[in-house]
Amino acid sequence: MATRVWDYLPEYEKEREDILAAVETVFESGRLVLGDSVRGFEESFAAYHGSPHCVTVDNGTNAVKLALQALGVGRGDEVITVSNTAAPTVVAIDAIGAVPKFVDVREEDYLMDTRQVADAITPRTKALLPVHLYGQCADMAPLTELAREHGLAVLEDCAQAHGARHHGRMAGTIGDAGAFSFYPTKVLGAYGDGGAVLTGDQEVAERLRRLRYYGMAERYYVVEAPGHNARLDEVQAEILRRKLGRLDDYIARRRAVADRYTEGLAGLTGPGGLVLPEVNDGNEHVYYLYVVRHPKRDEIIEQLKAYDIWLNISYPWPVHTMTGFAHLGYRPGSLPVTERLAGRIFSLPMYPSLPPDRQDKVIAALHEVIGRL
Ligand SMILES: *Cc1c(COP(=O)(O)O)cnc(C)c1O
């Protein structure tokens, strides 16, 4: 039986009745768009975070896009972010005509090197967009400090960090807004696409509600442009509302999987060996991904296929080196840490219902493969 990085079917087997009941609830409600399930999920998601406002949208990319727009970022404005992220972070910035400005990441934790941010600020900078990659938060204190000094907005990309904490505060509640994705693989995943924005600012929340609804303040009358149709589907909202009650349990089980890897793979670490994830001081990691690195990454991935283990790389190409972003003008070599890491990282299977015996096979196979290199 093939072992893959992610599989939702074991979870679906456990939750089947609840998920199917969600579909029925919506279909019988008499309201298929922006109804009780969207409203109910928004209230619960905000309450879970202790955040004043949650506005759902149709996916995480639009969560970033509309949040930037609601925070006043537009054409020609610069947004400081990282290239070591899922491409949609940058796609969203680019899509509203804003200009992504990249800083490098730290070797230890793959997160924004906040020491580089001050030098990247120009008179055109409007926002800072840290990404809480793989499930732990970027260093927020230096960013909120710089933002205050220079009058910038801070948007957290929380697509991989549902339920993560940073010095006791929840991801998505530290900056001016937090953008979430509920793509099926995420820590809180829908059975399709979904997204949301948290914010403490009522005006930003109201702007988001208009932006996701063609720019209309009330029916048929547009007050804000460019608007979008970016509503979260009622069925996905109802599924998410039900799954939210189990989020802490998903996270606990992800942490158990991570602990088992960390223990089982400790013998492979050391100079020139496998590098395991590091959790920063003050961070509570939710392990969206369990990312390790090794100089002979490609050989390891290739050889594991003989064990029917199929690993993934998140992400194989730094965003600034992609041809679709050639117009940003970055050259290979401009972000050395990001580029070096991209050649070494790989992700081990990680999902809440990954059976321990499956996991042990991955651990044993890694010992064999790396032992032979
Ligand atoms: C998944 C992801 C997104 C985009 O979310 P979608 O729902 O797929 O549009 C944005 N940023 C990061 C860091 C992600 O991992």
Short mmCIF file of C-alpha atoms and ligand atoms in Angstrom, two decimals:
data_model
loop_
_atom_site.label_atom_id
_atom_site.label_comp_id
_atom_site.label_asym_id
_atom_site.label_seq_id
_atom_site.Cartn_x
_atom_site.Cartn_y
_atom_site.Cartn_z
CA MET A 1 0.00 0.00 0.00
CA ALA A 2 1.41 3.36 -1.05
CA THR A 3 2.35 5.86 1.65
CA ARG A 4 1.81 9.45 0.62
CA VAL A 5 2.45 12.77 2.28
CA TRP A 6 -1.25 13.44 2.74
CA ASP A 7 -4.51 11.50 2.65
CA TYR A 8 -7.93 12.68 3.82
CA LEU A 9 -9.78 9.41 3.38
CA PRO A 10 -8.95 7.89 6.81
CA GLU A 11 -10.32 11.06 8.42
CA TYR A 12 -13.40 10.97 6.20
CA GLU A 13 -14.12 7.41 7.30
CA LYS A 14 -14.32 8.63 10.91
CA GLU A 15 -16.30 11.79 10.12
CA ARG A 16 -18.48 10.56 7.30
CA GLU A 17 -21.86 10.92 9.00
CA ASP A 18 -21.11 14.41 10.25
CA ILE A 19 -19.82 15.60 6.86
CA LEU A 20 -22.80 14.21 4.97
CA ALA A 21 -25.17 15.69 7.56
CA ALA A 22 -23.55 19.08 6.87
CA VAL A 23 -24.52 18.82 3.22
CA GLU A 24 -28.09 17.93 4.15
CA THR A 25 -28.30 20.79 6.67
CA VAL A 26 -27.43 23.32 3.98
CA PHE A 27 -29.58 21.80 1.26
CA GLU A 28 -32.60 21.80 3.58
CA SER A 29 -31.98 25.31 4.94
CA GLY A 30 -33.61 27.16 2.06
CA ARG A 31 -30.61 29.43 1.66
CA LEU A 32 -27.64 28.33 -0.42
CA VAL A 33 -25.41 31.43 -0.44
CA LEU A 34 -24.24 33.55 2.53
CA GLY A 35 -26.65 31.89 4.93
CA ASP A 36 -26.59 30.59 8.49
CA SER A 37 -23.61 28.30 7.97
CA VAL A 38 -21.30 31.05 6.73
CA ARG A 39 -22.48 33.35 9.53
CA GLY A 40 -22.20 30.57 12.11
CA PHE A 41 -18.72 29.55 11.02
CA GLU A 42 -17.51 33.16 10.98
CA GLU A 43 -18.74 33.65 14.55
CA SER A 44 -17.14 30.40 15.75
CA PHE A 45 -13.84 30.99 13.95
CA ALA A 46 -13.60 34.52 15.39
CA ALA A 47 -14.51 33.23 18.88
CA TYR A 48 -11.95 30.40 18.66
CA HIS A 49 -9.29 33.07 18.12
CA GLY A 50 -10.72 35.67 20.45
CA SER A 51 -10.78 37.94 17.38
CA PRO A 52 -13.45 40.61 16.91
CA HIS A 53 -14.15 39.89 13.22
CA CYS A 54 -13.99 36.98 10.78
CA VAL A 55 -14.92 37.38 7.12
CA THR A 56 -14.89 34.19 5.07
CA VAL A 57 -13.94 34.04 1.41
CA ASP A 58 -13.74 31.36 -1.25
CA ASN A 59 -10.05 30.42 -0.88
CA GLY A 60 -6.79 31.39 0.80
CA THR A 61 -5.39 33.25 -2.19
CA ASN A 62 -8.39 35.57 -2.16
CA ALA A 63 -8.08 35.87 1.62
CA VAL A 64 -4.61 37.38 1.10
CA LYS A 65 -5.72 39.42 -1.91
CA LEU A 66 -8.84 40.93 -0.36
CA ALA A 67 -7.13 41.48 3.00
CA LEU A 68 -4.36 43.48 1.32
CA GLN A 69 -6.95 45.48 -0.57
CA ALA A 70 -9.00 46.08 2.59
CA LEU A 71 -5.84 47.26 4.36
CA GLY A 72 -5.38 49.89 1.66
CA VAL A 73 -2.75 48.19 -0.51
CA GLY A 74 -3.16 48.85 -4.22
CA ARG A 75 -1.41 49.29 -7.55
CA GLY A 76 2.30 50.07 -7.27
CA ASP A 77 2.43 49.66 -3.49
CA GLU A 78 5.22 47.47 -2.18
CA VAL A 79 4.59 44.50 0.09
CA ILE A 80 7.53 42.91 1.90
CA THR A 81 7.29 39.13 2.08
CA VAL A 82 9.32 35.95 1.51
CA SER A 83 10.03 33.90 -1.57
CA ASN A 84 10.16 30.73 0.54
CA THR A 85 6.38 30.24 0.56
CA ALA A 86 3.54 28.70 -1.39
CA ALA A 87 3.29 30.67 -4.64
CA PRO A 88 -0.27 31.94 -3.85
CA THR A 89 1.10 34.38 -1.24
CA VAL A 90 2.87 36.16 -4.06
CA VAL A 91 0.17 35.52 -6.67
CA ALA A 92 -2.22 37.46 -4.42
CA ILE A 93 0.11 40.47 -4.11
CA ASP A 94 0.75 40.51 -7.85
CA ALA A 95 -2.95 40.12 -8.69
CA ILE A 96 -3.86 43.48 -7.15
CA GLY A 97 -1.02 45.26 -8.97
CA ALA A 98 1.08 45.58 -5.83
CA VAL A 99 4.80 44.74 -5.91
CA PRO A 100 6.24 41.89 -3.83
CA LYS A 101 9.62 42.70 -2.26
CA PHE A 102 11.40 39.64 -0.95
CA VAL A 103 13.64 39.23 2.05
CA ASP A 104 15.50 35.99 2.76
CA VAL A 105 14.59 33.39 5.38
CA ARG A 106 16.49 31.94 8.32
CA GLU A 107 18.28 28.65 7.80
CA GLU A 108 17.07 27.21 11.15
CA ASP A 109 13.32 27.58 10.74
CA TYR A 110 12.66 28.58 7.10
CA LEU A 111 10.85 31.74 8.29
CA MET A 112 11.25 35.42 7.36
CA ASP A 113 14.61 36.83 8.46
CA THR A 114 13.14 39.90 10.11
CA ARG A 115 16.60 41.52 10.41
CA GLN A 116 16.46 42.18 6.66
CA VAL A 117 13.10 43.95 6.68
CA ALA A 118 14.21 47.46 7.76
CA ASP A 119 16.54 47.75 4.75
CA ALA A 120 13.77 46.62 2.39
CA ILE A 121 11.40 49.41 3.42
CA THR A 122 11.06 52.25 0.87
CA PRO A 123 8.64 55.20 0.63
CA ARG A 124 6.37 52.93 -1.46
CA THR A 125 6.15 50.14 1.13
CA LYS A 126 2.58 49.70 2.38
CA ALA A 127 2.53 46.32 4.13
CA LEU A 128 4.54 43.51 5.69
CA LEU A 129 3.38 39.99 4.88
CA PRO A 130 5.08 37.35 7.03
CA VAL A 131 4.20 33.71 6.28
CA HIS A 132 3.78 31.32 9.21
CA LEU A 133 5.31 28.53 7.17
CA TYR A 134 4.83 24.82 7.92
CA GLY A 135 2.84 25.57 11.10
CA GLN A 136 4.86 27.97 13.26
CA CYS A 137 4.81 31.74 13.43
CA ALA A 138 7.39 34.12 12.06
CA ASP A 139 8.94 36.50 14.60
CA MET A 140 6.21 39.08 14.99
CA ALA A 141 7.61 41.59 17.49
CA PRO A 142 10.24 43.13 15.17
CA LEU A 143 7.62 43.37 12.42
CA THR A 144 4.91 45.06 14.46
CA GLU A 145 7.58 47.45 15.76
CA LEU A 146 8.77 48.38 12.24
CA ALA A 147 5.16 48.68 11.08
CA ARG A 148 4.40 51.16 13.86
CA GLU A 149 7.50 53.22 13.08
CA HIS A 150 6.81 53.41 9.35
CA GLY A 151 3.00 53.36 9.32
CA LEU A 152 2.70 49.99 7.57
CA ALA A 153 0.00 47.35 7.70
CA VAL A 154 0.87 43.83 8.87
CA LEU A 155 -0.93 40.89 7.27
CA GLU A 156 -0.14 37.40 8.56
CA ASP A 157 -0.35 34.56 6.03
CA CYS A 158 -1.83 31.88 8.32
CA ALA A 159 -2.72 29.37 5.59
CA GLN A 160 -0.45 26.81 7.29
CA ALA A 161 -0.87 27.84 10.91
CA HIS A 162 -4.44 27.33 12.15
CA GLY A 163 -4.33 27.17 15.92
CA ALA A 164 -0.61 28.02 16.17
CA ARG A 165 0.44 30.26 19.05
CA HIS A 166 3.23 32.79 19.30
CA HIS A 167 4.14 33.95 22.82
CA GLY A 168 0.65 32.89 23.84
CA ARG A 169 -1.14 34.79 21.06
CA MET A 170 -2.95 33.06 18.25
CA ALA A 171 -1.69 33.23 14.67
CA GLY A 172 -3.85 35.70 12.78
CA THR A 173 -4.53 37.99 15.75
CA ILE A 174 -1.10 39.63 16.08
CA GLY A 175 -0.98 41.81 12.95
CA ASP A 176 -3.72 44.02 11.49
CA ALA A 177 -5.25 40.98 9.81
CA GLY A 178 -4.64 37.26 9.31
CA ALA A 179 -5.43 35.36 6.11
CA PHE A 180 -6.38 31.67 6.27
CA SER A 181 -6.90 28.93 3.69
CA PHE A 182 -9.14 25.91 4.20
CA TYR A 183 -7.78 24.00 1.20
CA PRO A 184 -8.30 20.30 2.03
CA THR A 185 -4.68 19.60 3.05
CA LYS A 186 -4.53 22.44 5.58
CA VAL A 187 -4.68 21.98 9.35
CA LEU A 188 -8.35 22.98 9.17
CA GLY A 189 -9.42 21.76 5.73
CA ALA A 190 -12.71 21.91 3.88
CA TYR A 191 -13.98 19.31 1.39
CA GLY A 192 -13.09 21.76 -1.37
CA ASP A 193 -11.87 25.37 -1.27
CA GLY A 194 -12.31 27.97 1.43
CA GLY A 195 -10.63 30.91 3.12
CA ALA A 196 -11.08 33.56 5.80
CA VAL A 197 -9.65 36.78 7.18
CA LEU A 198 -9.48 37.72 10.84
CA THR A 199 -9.16 41.34 11.84
CA GLY A 200 -9.59 43.51 14.90
CA ASP A 201 -10.55 46.49 12.75
CA GLN A 202 -14.25 46.89 12.08
CA GLU A 203 -13.71 49.09 9.03
CA VAL A 204 -11.38 46.51 7.47
CA ALA A 205 -13.98 43.81 8.15
CA GLU A 206 -16.72 45.86 6.51
CA ARG A 207 -14.53 46.51 3.48
CA LEU A 208 -13.85 42.77 3.23
CA ARG A 209 -17.57 41.99 3.29
CA ARG A 210 -18.09 44.39 0.40
CA LEU A 211 -15.06 43.21 -1.57
CA ARG A 212 -16.16 39.56 -1.52
CA TYR A 213 -19.64 40.62 -2.72
CA TYR A 214 -18.86 42.48 -5.98
CA GLY A 215 -17.96 45.58 -3.98
CA MET A 216 -21.60 46.04 -2.97
CA ALA A 217 -22.59 47.59 0.35
CA GLU A 218 -26.17 46.51 -0.19
CA ARG A 219 -27.80 44.51 -2.90
CA TYR A 220 -27.23 45.67 -6.47
CA TYR A 221 -25.26 48.81 -5.55
CA VAL A 222 -21.48 48.84 -5.91
CA VAL A 223 -19.57 51.23 -3.65
CA GLU A 224 -16.08 49.76 -3.81
CA ALA A 225 -13.91 48.74 -6.79
CA PRO A 226 -12.43 46.50 -7.93
CA GLY A 227 -14.87 44.13 -6.28
CA HIS A 228 -14.89 40.34 -6.49
CA ASN A 229 -17.22 37.43 -6.18
CA ALA A 230 -15.30 35.63 -3.44
CA ARG A 231 -17.96 34.14 -1.16
CA LEU A 232 -17.38 30.97 0.85
CA ASP A 233 -19.84 28.27 -0.18
CA GLU A 234 -22.49 27.39 2.42
CA VAL A 235 -21.71 23.66 2.27
CA GLN A 236 -18.01 24.23 2.91
CA ALA A 237 -18.86 26.68 5.70
CA GLU A 238 -21.09 24.09 7.41
CA ILE A 239 -18.41 21.41 7.11
CA LEU A 240 -15.81 23.82 8.52
CA ARG A 241 -18.15 24.84 11.35
CA ARG A 242 -18.39 21.20 12.39
CA LYS A 243 -14.69 20.46 11.89
CA LEU A 244 -13.65 23.54 13.91
CA GLY A 245 -14.82 21.75 17.06
CA ARG A 246 -12.23 19.07 16.32
CA LEU A 247 -9.35 21.42 15.38
CA ASP A 248 -7.56 21.09 18.73
CA ASP A 249 -7.75 17.32 18.40
CA TYR A 250 -6.33 17.42 14.85
CA ILE A 251 -3.47 19.56 16.12
CA ALA A 252 -2.79 17.23 19.08
CA ARG A 253 -2.60 14.26 16.72
CA ARG A 254 -0.30 16.15 14.31
CA ARG A 255 1.99 16.91 17.26
CA ALA A 256 2.03 13.24 18.21
CA VAL A 257 3.06 12.33 14.65
CA ALA A 258 5.80 14.99 14.78
CA ASP A 259 7.09 13.71 18.14
CA ARG A 260 7.30 10.16 16.79
CA TYR A 261 9.39 11.34 13.80
CA THR A 262 11.63 13.46 15.99
CA GLU A 263 12.33 10.50 18.27
CA GLY A 264 12.64 7.91 15.49
CA LEU A 265 14.92 10.03 13.30
CA ALA A 266 17.20 11.52 15.98
CA GLY A 267 19.91 8.97 15.13
CA LEU A 268 20.17 10.30 11.56
CA THR A 269 20.99 13.86 12.56
CA GLY A 270 24.48 15.32 12.99
CA PRO A 271 27.02 16.96 10.67
CA GLY A 272 26.08 16.31 7.03
CA GLY A 273 23.02 14.37 8.16
CA LEU A 274 19.31 14.87 8.32
CA VAL A 275 18.09 18.16 9.80
CA LEU A 276 14.81 17.97 11.71
CA PRO A 277 12.35 20.86 12.32
CA GLU A 278 13.23 23.34 15.05
CA VAL A 279 10.54 25.00 17.14
CA ASN A 280 11.36 28.57 18.06
CA ASP A 281 11.10 30.02 21.55
CA GLY A 282 7.55 31.14 22.20
CA ASN A 283 6.09 29.11 19.33
CA GLU A 284 3.51 26.32 19.54
CA HIS A 285 3.92 24.50 16.24
CA VAL A 286 0.88 22.86 14.60
CA TYR A 287 2.85 20.83 12.01
CA TYR A 288 0.97 21.49 8.81
CA LEU A 289 4.08 19.89 7.36
CA TYR A 290 7.01 18.02 8.87
CA VAL A 291 9.86 19.33 6.75
CA VAL A 292 13.38 17.92 7.01
CA ARG A 293 16.45 18.56 4.91
CA HIS A 294 19.47 16.65 3.65
CA PRO A 295 22.19 17.44 1.07
CA LYS A 296 21.25 14.28 -0.88
CA ARG A 297 17.50 14.98 -0.86
CA ASP A 298 16.83 13.91 -4.46
CA GLU A 299 18.50 10.50 -4.01
CA ILE A 300 16.58 9.87 -0.81
CA ILE A 301 13.22 10.68 -2.39
CA GLU A 302 14.04 8.52 -5.41
CA GLN A 303 15.12 5.51 -3.35
CA LEU A 304 12.09 5.68 -1.06
CA LYS A 305 9.87 4.96 -4.06
CA ALA A 306 11.11 1.35 -3.91
CA TYR A 307 9.43 1.20 -0.47
CA ASP A 308 6.23 2.60 -2.00
CA ILE A 309 6.81 5.85 -0.07
CA TRP A 310 6.10 8.98 -2.12
CA LEU A 311 7.34 12.19 -0.58
CA ASN A 312 6.77 15.79 -1.51
CA ILE A 313 8.81 18.99 -1.61
CA SER A 314 7.24 22.15 -0.24
CA TYR A 315 8.42 23.98 -2.20
CA PRO A 316 10.86 22.92 -4.93
CA TRP A 317 11.18 26.36 -6.60
CA PRO A 318 11.61 29.65 -4.75
CA VAL A 319 8.90 31.98 -6.03
CA HIS A 320 11.36 34.66 -7.23
CA THR A 321 12.99 32.17 -9.66
CA MET A 322 9.72 31.22 -11.39
CA THR A 323 9.26 32.44 -14.97
CA GLY A 324 5.79 33.79 -14.09
CA PHE A 325 7.48 36.26 -11.75
CA ALA A 326 10.35 37.22 -14.07
CA HIS A 327 8.83 40.71 -14.27
CA LEU A 328 9.77 41.25 -10.62
CA GLY A 329 13.41 41.36 -11.73
CA TYR A 330 15.02 38.95 -9.23
CA ARG A 331 18.05 36.92 -10.35
CA PRO A 332 19.15 33.51 -9.10
CA GLY A 333 21.51 34.15 -6.19
CA SER A 334 19.55 37.11 -4.85
CA LEU A 335 18.10 35.11 -1.92
CA PRO A 336 20.88 32.62 -1.13
CA VAL A 337 19.36 30.91 1.93
CA THR A 338 15.96 30.43 0.27
CA GLU A 339 17.63 29.01 -2.84
CA ARG A 340 19.93 26.65 -0.91
CA LEU A 341 17.08 25.34 1.25
CA ALA A 342 14.87 24.68 -1.78
CA GLY A 343 17.43 22.15 -2.99
CA ARG A 344 17.50 20.23 0.30
CA ILE A 345 14.08 20.21 1.91
CA PHE A 346 11.46 17.47 1.74
CA SER A 347 8.24 16.70 3.62
CA LEU A 348 7.42 13.47 5.44
CA PRO A 349 3.87 12.07 5.54
CA MET A 350 1.84 14.20 7.96
CA TYR A 351 -1.88 14.09 8.69
CA PRO A 352 -3.83 13.54 11.92
CA SER A 353 -4.86 9.95 11.22
CA LEU A 354 -1.52 8.73 9.88
CA PRO A 355 -1.30 5.24 11.44
CA PRO A 356 1.77 4.83 13.72
CA ASP A 357 2.83 1.60 11.98
CA ARG A 358 2.84 3.44 8.64
CA GLN A 359 4.92 6.13 10.17
CA ASP A 360 7.35 3.58 11.59
CA LYS A 361 7.82 2.17 8.08
CA VAL A 362 8.79 5.63 6.86
CA ILE A 363 11.24 6.00 9.76
CA ALA A 364 12.76 2.54 9.11
CA ALA A 365 13.02 3.18 5.35
CA LEU A 366 14.78 6.50 5.97
CA HIS A 367 17.30 4.72 8.22
CA GLU A 368 18.01 2.16 5.50
CA VAL A 369 18.20 4.62 2.62
CA ILE A 370 20.31 7.24 4.42
CA GLY A 371 22.52 4.48 5.89
CA ARG A 372 23.37 3.33 2.36
CA LEU A 373 24.15 6.76 0.88
C1 LIG B 1 -2.37 27.17 0.73
C2 LIG B 1 -1.69 28.48 0.86
C3 LIG B 1 -2.23 29.65 0.31
C4 LIG B 1 -3.39 29.68 -0.65
O1 LIG B 1 -4.53 29.06 -0.26
P1 LIG B 1 -5.60 28.52 -1.32
O2 LIG B 1 -6.78 28.24 -0.48
O3 LIG B 1 -5.00 27.30 -1.95
O4 LIG B 1 -5.85 29.60 -2.31
C5 LIG B 1 -1.60 30.86 0.58
N1 LIG B 1 -0.49 30.90 1.34
C6 LIG B 1 0.06 29.80 1.86
C7 LIG B 1 1.30 29.93 2.70
C8 LIG B 1 -0.51 28.55 1.62
O5 LIG B 1 0.07 27.46 2.14
#
